[in-house]
Coordinates of C-alpha atoms and ligand atoms in Angstrom, one line a residue:
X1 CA 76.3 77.3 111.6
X2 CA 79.5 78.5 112.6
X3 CA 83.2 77.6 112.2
X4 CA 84.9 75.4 115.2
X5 CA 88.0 74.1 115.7
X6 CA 88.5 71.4 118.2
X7 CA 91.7 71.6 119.4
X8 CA 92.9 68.5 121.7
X9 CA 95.5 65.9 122.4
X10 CA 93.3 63.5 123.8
X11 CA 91.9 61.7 120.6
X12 CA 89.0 60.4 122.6
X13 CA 87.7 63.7 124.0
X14 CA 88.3 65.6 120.6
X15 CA 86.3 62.9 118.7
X16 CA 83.5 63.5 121.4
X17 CA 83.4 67.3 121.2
X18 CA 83.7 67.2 117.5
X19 CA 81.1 64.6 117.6
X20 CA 78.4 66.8 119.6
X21 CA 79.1 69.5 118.0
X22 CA 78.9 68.6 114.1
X23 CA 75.5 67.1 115.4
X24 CA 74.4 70.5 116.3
X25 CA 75.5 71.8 113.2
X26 CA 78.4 73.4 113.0
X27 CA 81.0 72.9 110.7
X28 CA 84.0 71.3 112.9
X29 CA 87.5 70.6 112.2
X30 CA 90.0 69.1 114.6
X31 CA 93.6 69.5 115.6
X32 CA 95.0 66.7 117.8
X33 CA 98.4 69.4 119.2
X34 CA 99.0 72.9 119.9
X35 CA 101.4 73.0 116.5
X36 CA 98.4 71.8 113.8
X37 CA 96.0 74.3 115.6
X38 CA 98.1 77.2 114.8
X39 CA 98.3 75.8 111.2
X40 CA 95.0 75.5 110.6
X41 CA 94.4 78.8 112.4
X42 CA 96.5 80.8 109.8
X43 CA 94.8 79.0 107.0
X44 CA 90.6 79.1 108.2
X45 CA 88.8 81.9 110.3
X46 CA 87.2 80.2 112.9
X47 CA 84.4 81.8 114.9
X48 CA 84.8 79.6 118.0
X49 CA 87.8 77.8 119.0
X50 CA 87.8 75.0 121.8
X51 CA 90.9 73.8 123.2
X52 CA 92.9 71.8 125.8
X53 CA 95.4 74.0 128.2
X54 CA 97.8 71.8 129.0
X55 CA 99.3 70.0 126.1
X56 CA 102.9 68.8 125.2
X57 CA 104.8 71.7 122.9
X58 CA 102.2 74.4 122.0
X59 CA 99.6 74.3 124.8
X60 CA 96.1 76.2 125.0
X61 CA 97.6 79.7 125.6
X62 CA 100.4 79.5 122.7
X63 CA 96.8 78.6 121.0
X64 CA 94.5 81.5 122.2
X65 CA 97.1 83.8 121.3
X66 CA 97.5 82.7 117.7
X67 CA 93.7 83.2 117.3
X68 CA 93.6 86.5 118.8
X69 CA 96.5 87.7 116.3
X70 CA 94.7 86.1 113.7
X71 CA 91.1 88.0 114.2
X72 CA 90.3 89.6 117.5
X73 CA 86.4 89.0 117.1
X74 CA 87.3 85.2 117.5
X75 CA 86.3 83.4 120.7
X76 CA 88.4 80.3 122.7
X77 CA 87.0 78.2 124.6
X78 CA 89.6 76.0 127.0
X79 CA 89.0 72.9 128.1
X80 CA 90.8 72.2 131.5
X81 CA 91.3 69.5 134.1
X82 CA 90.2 70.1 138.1
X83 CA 93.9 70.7 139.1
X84 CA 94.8 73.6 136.7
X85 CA 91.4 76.4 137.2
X86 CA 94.2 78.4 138.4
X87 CA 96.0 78.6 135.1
X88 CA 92.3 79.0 133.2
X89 CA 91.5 81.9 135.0
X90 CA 94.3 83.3 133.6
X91 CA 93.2 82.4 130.2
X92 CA 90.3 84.6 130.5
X93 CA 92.3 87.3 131.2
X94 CA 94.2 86.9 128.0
X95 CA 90.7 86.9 126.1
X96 CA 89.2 83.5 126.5
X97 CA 85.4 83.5 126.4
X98 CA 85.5 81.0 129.1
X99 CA 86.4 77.6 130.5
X100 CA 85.0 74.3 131.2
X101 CA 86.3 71.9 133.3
X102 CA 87.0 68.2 132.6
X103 CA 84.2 66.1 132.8
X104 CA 82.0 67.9 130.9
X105 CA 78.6 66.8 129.2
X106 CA 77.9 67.3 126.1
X107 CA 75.0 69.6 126.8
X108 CA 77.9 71.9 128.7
X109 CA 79.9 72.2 125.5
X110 CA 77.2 72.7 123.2
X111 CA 75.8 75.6 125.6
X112 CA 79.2 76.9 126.0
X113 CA 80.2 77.3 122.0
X114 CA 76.3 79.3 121.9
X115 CA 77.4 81.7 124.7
X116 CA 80.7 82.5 122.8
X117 CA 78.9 82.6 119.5
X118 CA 76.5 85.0 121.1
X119 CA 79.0 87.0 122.2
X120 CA 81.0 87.6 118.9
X121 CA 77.4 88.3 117.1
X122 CA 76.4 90.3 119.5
X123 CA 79.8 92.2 119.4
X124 CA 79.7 92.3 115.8
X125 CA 76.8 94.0 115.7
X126 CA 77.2 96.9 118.2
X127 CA 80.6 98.2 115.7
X128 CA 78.0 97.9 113.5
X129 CA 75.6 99.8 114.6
X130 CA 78.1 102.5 116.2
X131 CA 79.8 102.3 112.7
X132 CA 76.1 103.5 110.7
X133 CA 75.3 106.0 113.6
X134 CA 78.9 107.6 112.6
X135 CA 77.5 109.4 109.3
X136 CA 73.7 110.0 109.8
X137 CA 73.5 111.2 106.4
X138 CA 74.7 109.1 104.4
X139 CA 73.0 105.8 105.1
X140 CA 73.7 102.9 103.3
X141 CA 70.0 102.2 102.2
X142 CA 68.2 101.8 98.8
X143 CA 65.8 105.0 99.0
X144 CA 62.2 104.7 97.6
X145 CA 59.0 103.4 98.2
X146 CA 57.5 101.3 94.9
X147 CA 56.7 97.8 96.0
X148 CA 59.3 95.9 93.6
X149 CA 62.0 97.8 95.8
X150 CA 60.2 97.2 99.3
X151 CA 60.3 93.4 98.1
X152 CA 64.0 93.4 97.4
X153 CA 64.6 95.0 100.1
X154 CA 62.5 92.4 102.3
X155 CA 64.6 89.7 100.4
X156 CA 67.4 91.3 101.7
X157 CA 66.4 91.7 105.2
X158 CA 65.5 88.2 104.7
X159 CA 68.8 86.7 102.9
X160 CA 71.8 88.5 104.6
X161 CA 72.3 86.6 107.6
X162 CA 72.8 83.3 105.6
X163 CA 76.2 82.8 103.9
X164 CA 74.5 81.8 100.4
X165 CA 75.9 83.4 96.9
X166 CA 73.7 85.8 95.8
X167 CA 73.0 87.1 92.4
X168 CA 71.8 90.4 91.6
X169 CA 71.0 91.8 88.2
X170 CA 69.5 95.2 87.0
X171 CA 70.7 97.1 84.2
X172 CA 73.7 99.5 85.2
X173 CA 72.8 102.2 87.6
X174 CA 69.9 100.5 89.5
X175 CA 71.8 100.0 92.6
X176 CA 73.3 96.9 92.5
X177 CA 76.5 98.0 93.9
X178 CA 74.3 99.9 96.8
X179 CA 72.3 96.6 97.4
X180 CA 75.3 94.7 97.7
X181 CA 76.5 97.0 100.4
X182 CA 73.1 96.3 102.1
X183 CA 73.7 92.9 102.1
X184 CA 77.2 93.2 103.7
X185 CA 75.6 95.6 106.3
X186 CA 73.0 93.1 107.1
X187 CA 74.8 90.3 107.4
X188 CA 77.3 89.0 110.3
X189 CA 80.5 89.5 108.2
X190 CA 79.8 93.4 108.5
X191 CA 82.8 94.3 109.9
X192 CA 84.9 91.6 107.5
X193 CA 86.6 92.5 104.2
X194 CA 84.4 93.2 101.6
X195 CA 86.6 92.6 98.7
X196 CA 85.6 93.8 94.9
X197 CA 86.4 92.1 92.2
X198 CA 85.0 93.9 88.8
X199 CA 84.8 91.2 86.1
X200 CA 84.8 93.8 83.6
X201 CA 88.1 95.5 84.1
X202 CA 90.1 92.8 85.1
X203 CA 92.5 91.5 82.3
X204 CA 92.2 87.8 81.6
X205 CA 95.5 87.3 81.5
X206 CA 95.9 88.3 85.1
X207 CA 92.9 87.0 86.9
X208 CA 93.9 84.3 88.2
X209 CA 97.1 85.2 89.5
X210 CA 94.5 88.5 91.2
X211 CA 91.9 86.1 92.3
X212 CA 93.8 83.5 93.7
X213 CA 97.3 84.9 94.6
X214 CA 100.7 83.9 93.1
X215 CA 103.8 82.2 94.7
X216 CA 107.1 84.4 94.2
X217 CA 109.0 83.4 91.1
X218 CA 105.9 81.0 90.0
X219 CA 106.1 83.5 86.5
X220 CA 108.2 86.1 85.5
X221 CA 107.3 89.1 87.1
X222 CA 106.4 87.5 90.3
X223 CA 108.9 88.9 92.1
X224 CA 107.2 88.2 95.4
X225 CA 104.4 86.1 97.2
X226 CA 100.9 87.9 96.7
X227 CA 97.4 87.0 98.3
X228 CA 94.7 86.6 96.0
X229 CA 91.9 88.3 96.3
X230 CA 89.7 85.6 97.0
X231 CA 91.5 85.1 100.8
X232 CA 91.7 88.8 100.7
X233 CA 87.7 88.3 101.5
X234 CA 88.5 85.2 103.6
X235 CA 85.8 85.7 106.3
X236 CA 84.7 88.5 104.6
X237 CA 82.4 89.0 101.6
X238 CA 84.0 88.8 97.7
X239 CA 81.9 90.8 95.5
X240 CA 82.1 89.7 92.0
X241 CA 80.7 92.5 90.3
X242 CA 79.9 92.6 86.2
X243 CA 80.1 89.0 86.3
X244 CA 78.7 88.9 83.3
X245 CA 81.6 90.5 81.5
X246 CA 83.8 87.6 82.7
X247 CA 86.1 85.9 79.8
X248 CA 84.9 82.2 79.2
X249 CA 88.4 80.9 79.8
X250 CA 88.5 82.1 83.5
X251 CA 85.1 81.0 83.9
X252 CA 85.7 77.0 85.0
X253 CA 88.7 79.0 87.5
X254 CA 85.7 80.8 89.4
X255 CA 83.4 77.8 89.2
X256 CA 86.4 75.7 90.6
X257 CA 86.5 78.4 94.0
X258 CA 82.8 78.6 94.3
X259 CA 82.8 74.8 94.0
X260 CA 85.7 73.8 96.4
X261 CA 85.7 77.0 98.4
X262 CA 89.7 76.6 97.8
X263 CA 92.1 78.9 96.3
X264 CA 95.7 77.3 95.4
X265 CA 97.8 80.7 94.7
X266 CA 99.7 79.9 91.3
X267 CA 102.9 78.2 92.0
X268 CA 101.8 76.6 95.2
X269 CA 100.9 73.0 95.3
X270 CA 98.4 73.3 98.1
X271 CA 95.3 74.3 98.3
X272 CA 93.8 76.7 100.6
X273 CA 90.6 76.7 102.4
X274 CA 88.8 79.9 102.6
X275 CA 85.4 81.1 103.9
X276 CA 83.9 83.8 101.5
X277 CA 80.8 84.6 101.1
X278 CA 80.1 85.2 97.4
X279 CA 78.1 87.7 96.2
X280 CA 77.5 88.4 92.6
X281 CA 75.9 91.3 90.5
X282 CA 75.3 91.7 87.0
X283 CA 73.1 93.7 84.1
X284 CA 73.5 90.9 82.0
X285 CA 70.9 88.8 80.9
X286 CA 73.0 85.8 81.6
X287 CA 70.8 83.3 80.1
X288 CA 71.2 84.7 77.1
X289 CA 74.4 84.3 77.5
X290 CA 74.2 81.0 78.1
X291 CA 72.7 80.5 74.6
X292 CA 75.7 82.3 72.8
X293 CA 78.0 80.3 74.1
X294 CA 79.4 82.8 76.7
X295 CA 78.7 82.1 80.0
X296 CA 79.2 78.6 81.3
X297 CA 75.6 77.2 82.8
X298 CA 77.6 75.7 85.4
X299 CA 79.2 78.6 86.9
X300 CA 75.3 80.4 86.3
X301 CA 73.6 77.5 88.9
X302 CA 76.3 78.2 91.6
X303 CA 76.1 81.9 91.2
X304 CA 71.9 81.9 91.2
X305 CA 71.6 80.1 94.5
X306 CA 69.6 83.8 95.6
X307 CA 68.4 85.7 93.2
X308 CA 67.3 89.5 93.7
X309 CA 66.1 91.6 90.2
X310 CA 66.6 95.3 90.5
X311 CA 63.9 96.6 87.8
X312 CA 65.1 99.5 85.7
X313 CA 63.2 103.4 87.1
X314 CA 61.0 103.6 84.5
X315 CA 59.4 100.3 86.1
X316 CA 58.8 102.0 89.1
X317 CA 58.2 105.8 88.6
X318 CA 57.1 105.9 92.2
X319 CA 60.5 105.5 93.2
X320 CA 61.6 108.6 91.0
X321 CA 60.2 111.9 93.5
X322 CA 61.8 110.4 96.6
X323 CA 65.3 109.7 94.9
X324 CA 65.4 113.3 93.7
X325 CA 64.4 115.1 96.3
X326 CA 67.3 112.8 98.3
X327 CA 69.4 113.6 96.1
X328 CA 69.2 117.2 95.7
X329 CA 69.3 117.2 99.7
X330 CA 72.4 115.3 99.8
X331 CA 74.3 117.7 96.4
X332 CA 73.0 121.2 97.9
X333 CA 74.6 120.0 101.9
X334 CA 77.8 118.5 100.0
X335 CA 78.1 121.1 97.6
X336 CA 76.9 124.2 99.9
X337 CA 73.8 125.1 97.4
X338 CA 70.9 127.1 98.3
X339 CA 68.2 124.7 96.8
X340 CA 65.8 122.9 98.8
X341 CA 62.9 122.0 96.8
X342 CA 61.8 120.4 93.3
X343 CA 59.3 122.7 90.9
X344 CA 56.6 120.7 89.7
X345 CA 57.2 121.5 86.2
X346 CA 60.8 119.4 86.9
X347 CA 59.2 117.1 88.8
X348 CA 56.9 116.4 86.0
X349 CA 60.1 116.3 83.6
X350 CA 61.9 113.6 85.9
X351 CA 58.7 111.5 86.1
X352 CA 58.3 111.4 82.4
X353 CA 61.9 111.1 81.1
X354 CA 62.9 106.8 80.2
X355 CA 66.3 107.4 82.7
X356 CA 68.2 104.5 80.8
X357 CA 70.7 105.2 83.2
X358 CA 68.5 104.6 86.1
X359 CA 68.9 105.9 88.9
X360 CA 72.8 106.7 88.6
X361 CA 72.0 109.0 85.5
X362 CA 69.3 110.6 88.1
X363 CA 71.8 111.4 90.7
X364 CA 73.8 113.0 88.2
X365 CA 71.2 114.7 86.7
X366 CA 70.6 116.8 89.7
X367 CA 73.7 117.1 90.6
X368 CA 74.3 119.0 87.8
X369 CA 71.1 120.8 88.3
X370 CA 71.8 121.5 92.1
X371 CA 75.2 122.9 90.9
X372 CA 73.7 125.0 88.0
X373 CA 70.7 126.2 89.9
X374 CA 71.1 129.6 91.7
X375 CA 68.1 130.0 93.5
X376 CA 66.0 127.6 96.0
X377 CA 64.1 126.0 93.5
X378 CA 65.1 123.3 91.3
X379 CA 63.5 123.9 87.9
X380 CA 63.5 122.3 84.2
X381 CA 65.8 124.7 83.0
X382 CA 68.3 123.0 85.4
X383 CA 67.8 119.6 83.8
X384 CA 69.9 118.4 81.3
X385 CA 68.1 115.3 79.7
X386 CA 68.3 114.5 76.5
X387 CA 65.2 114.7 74.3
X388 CA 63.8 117.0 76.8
X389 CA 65.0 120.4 74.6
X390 CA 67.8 121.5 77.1
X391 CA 70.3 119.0 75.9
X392 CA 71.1 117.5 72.3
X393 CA 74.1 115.4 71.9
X394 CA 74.4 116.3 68.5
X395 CA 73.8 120.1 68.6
X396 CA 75.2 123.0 69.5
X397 CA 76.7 124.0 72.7
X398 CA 75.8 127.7 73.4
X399 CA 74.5 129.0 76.3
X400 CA 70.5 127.8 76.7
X401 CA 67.6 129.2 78.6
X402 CA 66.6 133.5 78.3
X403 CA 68.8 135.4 80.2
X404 CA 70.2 132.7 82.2
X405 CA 73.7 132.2 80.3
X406 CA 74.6 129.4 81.8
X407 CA 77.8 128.2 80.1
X408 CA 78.0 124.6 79.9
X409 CA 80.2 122.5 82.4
X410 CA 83.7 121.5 80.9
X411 CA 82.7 118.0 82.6
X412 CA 78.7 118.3 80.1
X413 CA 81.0 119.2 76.9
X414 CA 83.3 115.9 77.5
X415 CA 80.6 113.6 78.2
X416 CA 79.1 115.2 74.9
X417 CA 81.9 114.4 73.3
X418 CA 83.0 111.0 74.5
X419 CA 78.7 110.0 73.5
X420 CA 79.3 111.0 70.6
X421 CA 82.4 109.3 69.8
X422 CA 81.0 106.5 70.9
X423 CA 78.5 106.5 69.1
X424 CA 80.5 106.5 65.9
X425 CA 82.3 103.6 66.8
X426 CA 79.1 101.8 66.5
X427 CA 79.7 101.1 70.6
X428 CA 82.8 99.4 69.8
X429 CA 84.5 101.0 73.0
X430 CA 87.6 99.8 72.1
X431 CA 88.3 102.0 69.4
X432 CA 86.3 104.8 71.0
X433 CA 89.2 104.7 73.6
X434 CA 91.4 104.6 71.1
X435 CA 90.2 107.7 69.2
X436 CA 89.9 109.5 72.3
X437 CA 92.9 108.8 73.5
X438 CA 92.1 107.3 76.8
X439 CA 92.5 103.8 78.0
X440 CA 89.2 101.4 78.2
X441 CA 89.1 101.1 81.6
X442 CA 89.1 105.1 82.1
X443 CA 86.6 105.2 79.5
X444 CA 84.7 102.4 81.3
X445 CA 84.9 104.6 83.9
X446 CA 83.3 107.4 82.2
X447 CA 80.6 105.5 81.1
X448 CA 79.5 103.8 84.3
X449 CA 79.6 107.2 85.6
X450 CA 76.9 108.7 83.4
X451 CA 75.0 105.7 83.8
X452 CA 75.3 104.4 80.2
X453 CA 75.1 100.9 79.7
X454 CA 77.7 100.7 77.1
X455 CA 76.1 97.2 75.7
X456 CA 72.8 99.3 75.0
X457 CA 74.6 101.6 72.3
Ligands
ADP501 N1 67.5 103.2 95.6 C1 68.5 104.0 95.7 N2 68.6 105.0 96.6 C2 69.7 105.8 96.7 N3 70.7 105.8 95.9 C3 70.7 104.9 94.9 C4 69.6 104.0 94.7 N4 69.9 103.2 93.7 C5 71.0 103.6 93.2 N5 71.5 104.6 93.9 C6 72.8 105.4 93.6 O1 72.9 105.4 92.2 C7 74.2 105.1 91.9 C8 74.3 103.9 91.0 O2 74.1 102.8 91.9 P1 75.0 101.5 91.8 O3 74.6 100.7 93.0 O4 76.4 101.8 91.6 O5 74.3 100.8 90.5 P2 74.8 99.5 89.6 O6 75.8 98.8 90.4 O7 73.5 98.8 89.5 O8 75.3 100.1 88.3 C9 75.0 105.0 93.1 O9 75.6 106.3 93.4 C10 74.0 104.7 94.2 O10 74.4 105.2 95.4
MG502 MG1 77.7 98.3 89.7

């Protein structure tokens, strides 16, 4: 299904087109002058737009051109009568797919929209591809083998091209994010924003006013128009990430934009159509949720219209050899280390560890290790896991391993330290922030970054 706008002064022949096309699915809208095209042109992304040449005020050219400004990757289509081919022509020059002439069947039209739909897929997907052959080693691609991630990865494959909300969950550092990026890469907005919106961090006070934009002077502090974020993504993909974490009294907002598909930017009394496609992530059980009281069931039916479940590693230990060794292949090239290879004695270490973390505690793992090790062997010594002997949160600090020296990494000692704190607070990471002396978000920060799921403390 695509996006068309109908664009004609002649109500008969717009009702036609619009006619033949909604038959063949596509989601049509219709402007009957040149002026309410270029309206409805700043306010909806449109993959194909058809319209008359010659009309009174704003004709078909004033038309293409406001598309063109609008997004590049759109395609006109003009409609024209026998006596002006001349002046179509031209058209094409300006970046018109093509042209029909007036009479037309509606076989001619409905053949004519796929040609220019073809056309913007297929030019879609070669900046696509030329954008993924521009870092060869850094692929956007959920590595492993175990068959729960070859099945969401065939869901994937399977689910990108249609412009349904997606839900992932996983408990923090499966790869949600990554998977999410999959999605976009998959899908034909790949080259459209992809706009994050992270539930977690985001004050309640100010979400809406993010989400959906705000009119200048519509509160104090507004000192000038803003876009929301949600027509940020328009034609793009909003990624509402930690959804979980979102405050109950912004939840009916969100359910009201996934509903509608219409943002109204506070202090504007018009609502604006966007096209989004909504993809949601979260480690959450939200069901559970649901049963406390805080998350609306509503807004949880809209957001699991796909469903994907990332399993924690220690669900698929297969998974764990191939991430390391890509891992310590990607530190030692970024970080210009000699090691190349995995002992067996540290690979038996990785297998056997619980990673709650997952797989973002891996990749820090041996990134560590890759920066610590000075050889061309990655071995347990390297390995900082907790439990496993070379690390204990609690105890000392000095120098482990014989001979080796190693002192420990300002970066291990605060991580120590903010754990530990932490763990005082009884997880309360409000007042852990406090006592540390950072803000939450930074210590939010932190947290995601050693892969601890702060709700698991
Ligand atoms: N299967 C995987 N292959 C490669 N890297 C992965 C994989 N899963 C996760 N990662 C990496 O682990 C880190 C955490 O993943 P992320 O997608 O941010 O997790 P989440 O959003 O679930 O917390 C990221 O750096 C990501 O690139
Ligand atoms: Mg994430």
């Amino acid at each position: 299904m695509a996006h068309v706008l109908v664009v004609d002064d002649e109500p008969s022949l717009r009702q036609t087109v619009s006619i033949t096309l909604s038959r063949a699915g596509h989601s049509v809208d219709a402007a009957a002058s040149g002026e309410e095209a270029v309206h409805r042109i700043g306010e909806v992304l449109y993959d194909v737009v058809v319209t008359d040449l010659r009309m009174e005020g704003v004709d078909g050219l004033a038309v293409l051109e406001a598309v063109k400004a609008r997004d590049a990757d759109a395609e006109v289509l003009i409609i024209t009568a026998h006596g002006s081919i001349e002046s179509a022509v031209q058209t094409i020059r300006r970046g018109a797919h093509d042209y029909l002439t007036k009479p037309f069947t509606p076989d001619q039209i409905l053949h004519a929209v796929d040609l220019a739909l073809e056309r913007r897929r297929l030019r879609t997907e070669v900046r696509s591809l030329s954008r993924r052959l521009e870092d060869p080693n850094d692929p956007v691609t959920l590595v492993g083998h175990s068959a729960a991630l070859e099945r969401c990865l065939d869901v994937v494959r399977e689910w990108a091209e249609s412009d349904s909300t997606i839900l992932i969950s996983g408990e923090t550092g499966t790869g949600k994010d990554l998977l999410a990026r999959m999605i976009l890469r998959y899908s034909r907005r790949a080259d459209r924003p992809f706009v994050v919106v992270n539930c977690a961090t985001i004050p309640d006070k100010l979400f809406e006013s993010e989400l959906f934009g705000h009119m200048k002077g519509a509160f104090s502090g507004a000192t000038r128009n803003r876009k929301g974020l949600a027509q940020e993504a328009d034609g793009g993909t909003l990624f509402l990430d930690e959804v979980g974490e979102l405050p109950l009294e912004v939840q009916p907002q969100l359910l009201r934009f996934l509903e509608s598909g219409e943002v109204r930017p506070i202090g504007q009394n018009r609502s604006l159509r966007v096209d989004t496609r909504v993809i949601a992530a979260t480690n959450r059980d939200l069901l559970a949720l649901i049963r406390e009281g805080r998350f609306r069931e509503d807004l949880y039916y809209r957001l699991n219209v796909l469903p994907i479940a990332i399993p924690p590693l220690r669900e698929r230990r297969e998974d764990i050899p191939v991430l390391a060794a890509h891992f310590v292949e990607r530190f030692a090239r970024r970080l210009g280390r000699p090691v190349r290879s995995i002992s067996k004695r540290a690979l038996l270490v990785l297998s056997g560890y619980e990673w709650p973390g997952n797989v973002r505690e891996l990749e820090n793992v041996i990134e560590r290790a890759v920066m610590l090790a000075k050889g061309n062997e990655l071995r347990p010594e390297h390995l900082f896991l907790p439990g496993s002997g070379s690390t204990d949160p609690d105890g000392g600090a000095g120098p482990k391993g014989q001979g080796v020296g190693d002192p420990m990494p300002l970066a291990e000692l605060e991580r120590r330290h903010i754990l530990a704190v932490l763990k005082a607070c009884g997880g309360n990471q409000k007042r852990a922030a406090g006592v540390l002396g950072i803000s939450k978000s930074t210590l939010w920060r932190k947290l995601k970054g050693y892969g601890v799921d702060a709700a698991s403390l």
